[in-house]
CSV table of N, CA and C in Angstrom, one decimal:
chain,number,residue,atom,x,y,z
A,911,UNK,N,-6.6,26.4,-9.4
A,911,UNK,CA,-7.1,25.2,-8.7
A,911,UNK,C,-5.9,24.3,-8.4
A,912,UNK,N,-5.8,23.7,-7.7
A,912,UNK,CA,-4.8,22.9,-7.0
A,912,UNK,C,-4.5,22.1,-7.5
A,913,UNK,N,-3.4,21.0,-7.6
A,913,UNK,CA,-3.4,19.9,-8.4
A,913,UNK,C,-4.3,18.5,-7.7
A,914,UNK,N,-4.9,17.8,-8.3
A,914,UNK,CA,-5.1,16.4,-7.7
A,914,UNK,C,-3.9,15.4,-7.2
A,915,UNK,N,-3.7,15.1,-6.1
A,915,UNK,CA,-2.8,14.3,-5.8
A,915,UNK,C,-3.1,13.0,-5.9
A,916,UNK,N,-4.4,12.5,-5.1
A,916,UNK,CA,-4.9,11.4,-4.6
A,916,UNK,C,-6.0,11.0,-5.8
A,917,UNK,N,-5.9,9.7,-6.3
A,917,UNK,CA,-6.2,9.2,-7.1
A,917,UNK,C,-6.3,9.9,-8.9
A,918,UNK,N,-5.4,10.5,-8.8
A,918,UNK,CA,-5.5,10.9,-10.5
A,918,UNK,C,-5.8,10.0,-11.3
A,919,UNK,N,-7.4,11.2,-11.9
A,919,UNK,CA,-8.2,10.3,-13.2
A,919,UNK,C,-7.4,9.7,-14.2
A,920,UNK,N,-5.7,9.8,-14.5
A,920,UNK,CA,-5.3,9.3,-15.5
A,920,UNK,C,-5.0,7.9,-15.0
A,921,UNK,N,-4.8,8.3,-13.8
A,921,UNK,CA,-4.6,6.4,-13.9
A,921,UNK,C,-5.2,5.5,-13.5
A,922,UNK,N,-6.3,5.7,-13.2
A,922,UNK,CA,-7.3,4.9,-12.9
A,922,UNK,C,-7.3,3.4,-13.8
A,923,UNK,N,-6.8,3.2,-14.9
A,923,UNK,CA,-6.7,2.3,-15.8
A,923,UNK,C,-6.4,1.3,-15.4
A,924,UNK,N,-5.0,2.3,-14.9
A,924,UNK,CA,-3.7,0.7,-14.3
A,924,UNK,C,-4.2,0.9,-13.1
A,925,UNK,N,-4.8,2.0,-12.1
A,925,UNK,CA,-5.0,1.1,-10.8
A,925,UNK,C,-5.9,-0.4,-11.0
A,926,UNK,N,-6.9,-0.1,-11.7
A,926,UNK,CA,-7.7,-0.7,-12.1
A,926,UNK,C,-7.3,-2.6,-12.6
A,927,UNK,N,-6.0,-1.9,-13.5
A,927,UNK,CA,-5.5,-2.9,-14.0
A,927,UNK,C,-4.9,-3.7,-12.9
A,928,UNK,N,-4.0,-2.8,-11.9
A,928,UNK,CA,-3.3,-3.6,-10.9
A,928,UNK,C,-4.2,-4.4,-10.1
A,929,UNK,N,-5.3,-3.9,-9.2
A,929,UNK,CA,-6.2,-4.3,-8.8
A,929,UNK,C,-6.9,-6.1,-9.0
A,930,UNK,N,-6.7,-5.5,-10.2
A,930,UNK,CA,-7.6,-7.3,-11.0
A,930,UNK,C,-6.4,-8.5,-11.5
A,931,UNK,N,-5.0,-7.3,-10.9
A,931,UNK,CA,-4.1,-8.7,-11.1
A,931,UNK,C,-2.9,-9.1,-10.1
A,932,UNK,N,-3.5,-8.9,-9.1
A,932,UNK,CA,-2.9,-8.5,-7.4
A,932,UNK,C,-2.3,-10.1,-7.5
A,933,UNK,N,-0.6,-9.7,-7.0
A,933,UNK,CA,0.3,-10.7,-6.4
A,933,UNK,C,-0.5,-11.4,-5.2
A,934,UNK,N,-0.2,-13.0,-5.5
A,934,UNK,CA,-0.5,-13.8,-4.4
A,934,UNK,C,-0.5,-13.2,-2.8
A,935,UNK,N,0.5,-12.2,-2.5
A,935,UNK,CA,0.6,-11.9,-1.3
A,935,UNK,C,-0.5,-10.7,-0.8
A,936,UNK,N,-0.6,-10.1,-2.1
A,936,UNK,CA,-1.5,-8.9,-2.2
A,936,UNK,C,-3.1,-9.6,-2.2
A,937,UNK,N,-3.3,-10.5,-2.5
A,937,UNK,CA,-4.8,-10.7,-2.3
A,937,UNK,C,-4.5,-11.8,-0.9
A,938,UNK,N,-3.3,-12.4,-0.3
A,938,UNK,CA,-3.7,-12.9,1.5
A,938,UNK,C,-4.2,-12.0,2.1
A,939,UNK,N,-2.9,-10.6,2.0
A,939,UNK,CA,-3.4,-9.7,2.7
A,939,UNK,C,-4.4,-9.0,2.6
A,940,UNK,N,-5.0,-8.6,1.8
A,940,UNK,CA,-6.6,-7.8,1.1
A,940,UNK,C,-7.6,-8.9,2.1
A,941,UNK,N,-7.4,-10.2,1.7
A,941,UNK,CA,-8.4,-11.2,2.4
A,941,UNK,C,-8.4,-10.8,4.4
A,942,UNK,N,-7.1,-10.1,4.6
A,942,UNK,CA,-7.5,-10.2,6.0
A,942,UNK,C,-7.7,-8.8,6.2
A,943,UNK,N,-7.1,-7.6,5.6
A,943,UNK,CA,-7.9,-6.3,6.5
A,943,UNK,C,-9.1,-6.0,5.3
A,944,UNK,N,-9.4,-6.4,3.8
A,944,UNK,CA,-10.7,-5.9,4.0
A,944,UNK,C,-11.6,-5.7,4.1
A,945,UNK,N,-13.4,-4.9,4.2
A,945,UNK,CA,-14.4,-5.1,5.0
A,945,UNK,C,-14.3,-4.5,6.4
A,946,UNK,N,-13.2,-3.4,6.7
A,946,UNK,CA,-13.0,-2.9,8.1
A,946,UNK,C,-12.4,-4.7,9.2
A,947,UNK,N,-11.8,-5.4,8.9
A,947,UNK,CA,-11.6,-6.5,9.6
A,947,UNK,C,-10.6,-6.4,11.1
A,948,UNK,N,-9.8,-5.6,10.0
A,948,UNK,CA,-8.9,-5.1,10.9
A,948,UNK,C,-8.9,-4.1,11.9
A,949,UNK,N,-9.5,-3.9,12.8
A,949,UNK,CA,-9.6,-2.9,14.0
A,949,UNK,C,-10.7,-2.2,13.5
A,950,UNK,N,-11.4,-2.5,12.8
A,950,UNK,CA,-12.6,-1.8,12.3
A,950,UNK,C,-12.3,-0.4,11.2
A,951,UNK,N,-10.7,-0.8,11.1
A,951,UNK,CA,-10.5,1.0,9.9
A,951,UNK,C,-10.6,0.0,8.4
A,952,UNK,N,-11.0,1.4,7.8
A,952,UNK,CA,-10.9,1.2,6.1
A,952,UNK,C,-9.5,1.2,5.3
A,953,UNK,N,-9.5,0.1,4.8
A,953,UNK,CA,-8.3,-0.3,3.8
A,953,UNK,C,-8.7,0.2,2.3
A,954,UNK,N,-7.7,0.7,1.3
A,954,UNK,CA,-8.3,0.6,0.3
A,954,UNK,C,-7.2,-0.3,-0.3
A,955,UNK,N,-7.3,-1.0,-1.7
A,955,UNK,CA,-6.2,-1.3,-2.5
A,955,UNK,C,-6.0,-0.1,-3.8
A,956,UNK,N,-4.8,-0.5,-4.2
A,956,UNK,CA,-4.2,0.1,-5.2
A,956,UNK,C,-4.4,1.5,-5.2
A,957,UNK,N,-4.5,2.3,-4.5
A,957,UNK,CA,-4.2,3.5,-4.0
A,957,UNK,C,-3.5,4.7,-4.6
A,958,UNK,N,-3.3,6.0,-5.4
A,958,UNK,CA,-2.3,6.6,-6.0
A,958,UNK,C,-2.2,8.1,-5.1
A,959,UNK,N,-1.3,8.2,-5.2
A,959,UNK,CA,-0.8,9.3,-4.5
A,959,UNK,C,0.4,10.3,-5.5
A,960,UNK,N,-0.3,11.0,-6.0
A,960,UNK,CA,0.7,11.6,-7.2
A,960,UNK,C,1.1,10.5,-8.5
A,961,UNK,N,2.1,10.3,-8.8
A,961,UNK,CA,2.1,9.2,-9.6
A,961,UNK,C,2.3,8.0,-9.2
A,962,UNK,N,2.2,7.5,-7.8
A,962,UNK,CA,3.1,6.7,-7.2
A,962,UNK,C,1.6,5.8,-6.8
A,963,UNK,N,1.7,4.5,-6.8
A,963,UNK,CA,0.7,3.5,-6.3
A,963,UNK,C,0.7,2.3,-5.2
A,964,UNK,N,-0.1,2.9,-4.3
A,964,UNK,CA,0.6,2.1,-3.1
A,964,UNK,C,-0.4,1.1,-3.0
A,965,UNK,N,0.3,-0.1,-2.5
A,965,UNK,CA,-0.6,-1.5,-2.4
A,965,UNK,C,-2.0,-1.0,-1.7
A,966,UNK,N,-1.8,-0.9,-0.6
A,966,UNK,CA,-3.0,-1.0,0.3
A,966,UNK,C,-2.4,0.6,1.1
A,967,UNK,N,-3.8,1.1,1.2
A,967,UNK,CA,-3.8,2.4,2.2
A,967,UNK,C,-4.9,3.0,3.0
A,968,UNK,N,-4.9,3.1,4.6
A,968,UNK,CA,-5.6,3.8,5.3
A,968,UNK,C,-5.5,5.2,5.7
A,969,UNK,N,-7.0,5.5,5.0
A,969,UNK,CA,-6.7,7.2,5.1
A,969,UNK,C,-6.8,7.5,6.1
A,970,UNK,N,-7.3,7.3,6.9
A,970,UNK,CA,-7.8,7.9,8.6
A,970,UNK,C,-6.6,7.9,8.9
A,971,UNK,N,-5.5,7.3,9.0
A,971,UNK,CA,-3.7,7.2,9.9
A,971,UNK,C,-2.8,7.3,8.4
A,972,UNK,N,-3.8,7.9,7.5
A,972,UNK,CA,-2.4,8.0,6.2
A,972,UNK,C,-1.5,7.1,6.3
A,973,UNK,N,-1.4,5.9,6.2
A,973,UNK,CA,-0.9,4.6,6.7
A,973,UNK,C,-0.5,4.0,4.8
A,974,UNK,N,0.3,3.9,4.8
A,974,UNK,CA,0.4,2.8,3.3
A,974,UNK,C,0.9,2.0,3.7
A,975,UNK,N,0.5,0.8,3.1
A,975,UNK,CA,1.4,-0.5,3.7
A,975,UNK,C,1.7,-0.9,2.0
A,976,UNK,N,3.0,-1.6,1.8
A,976,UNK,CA,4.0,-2.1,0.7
A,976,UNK,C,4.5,-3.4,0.8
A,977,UNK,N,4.0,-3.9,0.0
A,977,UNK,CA,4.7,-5.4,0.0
A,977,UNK,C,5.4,-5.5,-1.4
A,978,UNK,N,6.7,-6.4,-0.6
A,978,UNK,CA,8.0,-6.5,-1.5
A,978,UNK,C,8.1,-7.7,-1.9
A,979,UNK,N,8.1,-8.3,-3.4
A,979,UNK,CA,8.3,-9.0,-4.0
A,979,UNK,C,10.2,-8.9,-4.5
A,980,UNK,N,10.3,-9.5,-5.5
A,980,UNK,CA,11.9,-9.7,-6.2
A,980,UNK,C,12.6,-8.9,-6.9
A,981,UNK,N,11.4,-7.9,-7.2
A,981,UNK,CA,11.5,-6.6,-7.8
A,981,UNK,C,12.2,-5.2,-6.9
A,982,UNK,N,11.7,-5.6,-5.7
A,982,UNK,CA,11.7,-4.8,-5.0
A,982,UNK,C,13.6,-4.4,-4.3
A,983,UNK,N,14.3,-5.5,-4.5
A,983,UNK,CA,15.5,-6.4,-3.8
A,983,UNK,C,17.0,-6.2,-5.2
A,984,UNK,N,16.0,-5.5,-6.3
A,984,UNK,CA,17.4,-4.8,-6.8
A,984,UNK,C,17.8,-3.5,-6.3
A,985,UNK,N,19.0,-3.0,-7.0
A,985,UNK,CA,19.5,-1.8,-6.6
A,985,UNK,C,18.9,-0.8,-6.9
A,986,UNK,N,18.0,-1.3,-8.5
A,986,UNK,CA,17.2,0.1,-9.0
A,986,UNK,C,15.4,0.2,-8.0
A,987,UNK,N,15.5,-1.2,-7.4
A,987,UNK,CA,14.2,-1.4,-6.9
A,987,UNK,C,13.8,-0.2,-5.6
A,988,UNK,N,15.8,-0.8,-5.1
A,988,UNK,CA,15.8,-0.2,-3.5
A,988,UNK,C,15.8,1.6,-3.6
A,989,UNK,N,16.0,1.8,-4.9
A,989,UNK,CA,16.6,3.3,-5.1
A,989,UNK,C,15.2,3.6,-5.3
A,990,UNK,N,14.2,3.3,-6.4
A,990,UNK,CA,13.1,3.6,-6.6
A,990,UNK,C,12.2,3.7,-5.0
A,991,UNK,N,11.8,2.7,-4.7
A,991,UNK,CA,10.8,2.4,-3.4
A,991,UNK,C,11.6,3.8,-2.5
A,992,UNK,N,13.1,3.9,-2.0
A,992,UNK,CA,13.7,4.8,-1.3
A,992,UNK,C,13.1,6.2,-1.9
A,993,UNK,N,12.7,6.8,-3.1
A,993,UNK,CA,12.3,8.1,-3.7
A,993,UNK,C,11.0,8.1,-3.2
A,994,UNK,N,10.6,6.9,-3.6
A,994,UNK,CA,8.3,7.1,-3.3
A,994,UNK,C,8.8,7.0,-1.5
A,995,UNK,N,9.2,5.9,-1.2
A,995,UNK,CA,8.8,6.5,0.5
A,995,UNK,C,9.0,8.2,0.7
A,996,UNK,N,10.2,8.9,0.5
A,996,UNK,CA,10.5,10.1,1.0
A,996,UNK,C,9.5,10.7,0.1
A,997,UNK,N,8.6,10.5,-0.9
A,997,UNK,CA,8.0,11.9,-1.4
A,997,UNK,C,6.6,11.5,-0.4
A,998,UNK,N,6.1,9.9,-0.2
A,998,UNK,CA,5.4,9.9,0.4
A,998,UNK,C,5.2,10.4,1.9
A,999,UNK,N,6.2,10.2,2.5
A,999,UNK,CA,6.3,11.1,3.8
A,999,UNK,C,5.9,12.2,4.0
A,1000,UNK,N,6.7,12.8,2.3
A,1000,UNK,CA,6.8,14.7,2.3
A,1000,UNK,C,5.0,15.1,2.7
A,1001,UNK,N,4.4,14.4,2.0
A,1001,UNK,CA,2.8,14.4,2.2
A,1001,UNK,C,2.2,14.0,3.3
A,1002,UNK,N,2.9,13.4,4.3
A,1002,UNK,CA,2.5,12.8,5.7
A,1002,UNK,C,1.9,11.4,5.3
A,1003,UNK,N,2.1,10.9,5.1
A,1003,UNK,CA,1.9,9.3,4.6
A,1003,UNK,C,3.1,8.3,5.3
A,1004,UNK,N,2.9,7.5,6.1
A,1004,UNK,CA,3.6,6.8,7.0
A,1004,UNK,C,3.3,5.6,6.1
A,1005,UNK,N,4.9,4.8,5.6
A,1005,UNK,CA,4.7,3.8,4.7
A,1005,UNK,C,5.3,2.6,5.8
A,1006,UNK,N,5.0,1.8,5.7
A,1006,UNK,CA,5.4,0.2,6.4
A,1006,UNK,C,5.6,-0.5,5.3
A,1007,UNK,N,6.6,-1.6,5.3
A,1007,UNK,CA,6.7,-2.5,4.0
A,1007,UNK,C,7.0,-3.9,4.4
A,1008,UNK,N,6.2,-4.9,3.9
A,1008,UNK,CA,6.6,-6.4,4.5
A,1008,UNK,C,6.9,-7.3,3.1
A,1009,UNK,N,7.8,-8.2,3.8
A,1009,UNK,CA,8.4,-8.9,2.2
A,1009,UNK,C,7.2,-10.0,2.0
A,1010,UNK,N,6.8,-10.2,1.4
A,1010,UNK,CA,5.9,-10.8,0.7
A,1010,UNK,C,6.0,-12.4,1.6
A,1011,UNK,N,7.0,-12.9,1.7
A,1011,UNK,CA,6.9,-14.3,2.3
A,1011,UNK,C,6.2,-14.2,3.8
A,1012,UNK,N,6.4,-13.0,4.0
A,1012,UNK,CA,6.0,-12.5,5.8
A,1012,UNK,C,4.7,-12.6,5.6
A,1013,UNK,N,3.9,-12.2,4.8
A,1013,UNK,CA,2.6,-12.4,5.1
A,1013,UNK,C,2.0,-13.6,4.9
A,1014,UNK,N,2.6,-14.8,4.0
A,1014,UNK,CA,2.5,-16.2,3.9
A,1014,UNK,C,3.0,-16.8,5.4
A,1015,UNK,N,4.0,-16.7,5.9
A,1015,UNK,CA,4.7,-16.7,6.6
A,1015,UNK,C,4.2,-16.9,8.4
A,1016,UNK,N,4.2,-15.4,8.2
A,1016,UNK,CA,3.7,-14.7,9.7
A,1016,UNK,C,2.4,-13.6,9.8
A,1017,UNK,N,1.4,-14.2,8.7
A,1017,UNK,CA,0.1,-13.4,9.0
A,1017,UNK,C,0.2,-12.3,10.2
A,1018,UNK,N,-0.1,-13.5,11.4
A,1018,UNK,CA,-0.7,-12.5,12.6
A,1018,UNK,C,0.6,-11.6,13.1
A,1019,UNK,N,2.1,-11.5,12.3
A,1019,UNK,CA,2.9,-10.4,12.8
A,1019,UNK,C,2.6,-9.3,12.2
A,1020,UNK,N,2.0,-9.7,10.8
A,1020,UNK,CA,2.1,-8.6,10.1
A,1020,UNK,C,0.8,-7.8,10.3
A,1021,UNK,N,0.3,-8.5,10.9
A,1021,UNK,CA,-1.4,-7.6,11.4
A,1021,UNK,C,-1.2,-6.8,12.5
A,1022,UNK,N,-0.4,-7.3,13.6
A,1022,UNK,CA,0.3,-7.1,14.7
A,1022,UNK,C,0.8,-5.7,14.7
A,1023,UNK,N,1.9,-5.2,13.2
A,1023,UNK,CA,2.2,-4.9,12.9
A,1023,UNK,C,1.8,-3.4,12.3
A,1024,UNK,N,1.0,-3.6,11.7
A,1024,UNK,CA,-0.2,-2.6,10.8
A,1024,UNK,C,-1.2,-1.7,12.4
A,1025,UNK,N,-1.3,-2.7,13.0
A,1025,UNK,CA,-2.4,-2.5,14.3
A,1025,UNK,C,-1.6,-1.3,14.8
A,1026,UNK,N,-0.3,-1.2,15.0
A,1026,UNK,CA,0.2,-0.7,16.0
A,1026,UNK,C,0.8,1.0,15.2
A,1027,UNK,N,0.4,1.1,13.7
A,1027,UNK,CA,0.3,2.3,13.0
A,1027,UNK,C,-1.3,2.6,12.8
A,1028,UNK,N,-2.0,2.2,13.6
A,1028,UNK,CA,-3.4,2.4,13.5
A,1028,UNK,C,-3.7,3.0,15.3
A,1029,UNK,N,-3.4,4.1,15.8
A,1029,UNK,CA,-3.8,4.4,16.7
A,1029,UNK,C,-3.2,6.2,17.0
């Protein structure tokens, strides 16, 4: 039998966990695509894909979207996020990433944005 990629029962914990403790920017943006808001597709949060957990993800366009906090902006951050994008690719998963102030910021760019990996 194949392995599970997509949401492995082990981690359901911490998705679980992350979920109920979503960064300020992670619950703006949840507030505007979820409920199909956005172009009418399905968002999920906290999403895993092998071991790797991505903010928000559209399965219909394999779409992840990533938001970067302070963490994200060290050397080990840029090296880490650089490994999960390319393994996420390797699986056809198209990742987009907005820095966290952009969605405080420039909501309607970043929707703008997301819309235009949605077709």
């Amino acid at each position: 039998m194949p392995e599970k990629l997509n949401n492995k029962p082990e981690l359901k914990p911490f998705r679980r966990k992350l979920r109920n403790n979503m960064t300020a920017a992670e619950v703006a943006l949840w507030m505007m695509i979820k409920n199909r808001q956005l172009v009418g597709e399905r968002f999920l949060r906290q999403y895993s894909v092998s071991y790797y957990v991505i903010d928000f993800y559209c399965p219909k366009y394999k779409l992840a979207i990533e938001l970067d906090g302070a963490g994200h902006f060290t050397d080990e951050g840029r090296a880490y996020d650089a490994r999960r994008t390319e393994f996420l690719n390797s699986v056809g998963i198209t990742v987009i990433r907005f820095e966290n102030v952009e969605v405080f910021n420039y909501p309607g760019q970043v929707l703008e944005e997301i819309k235009k990996h949605l077709k």
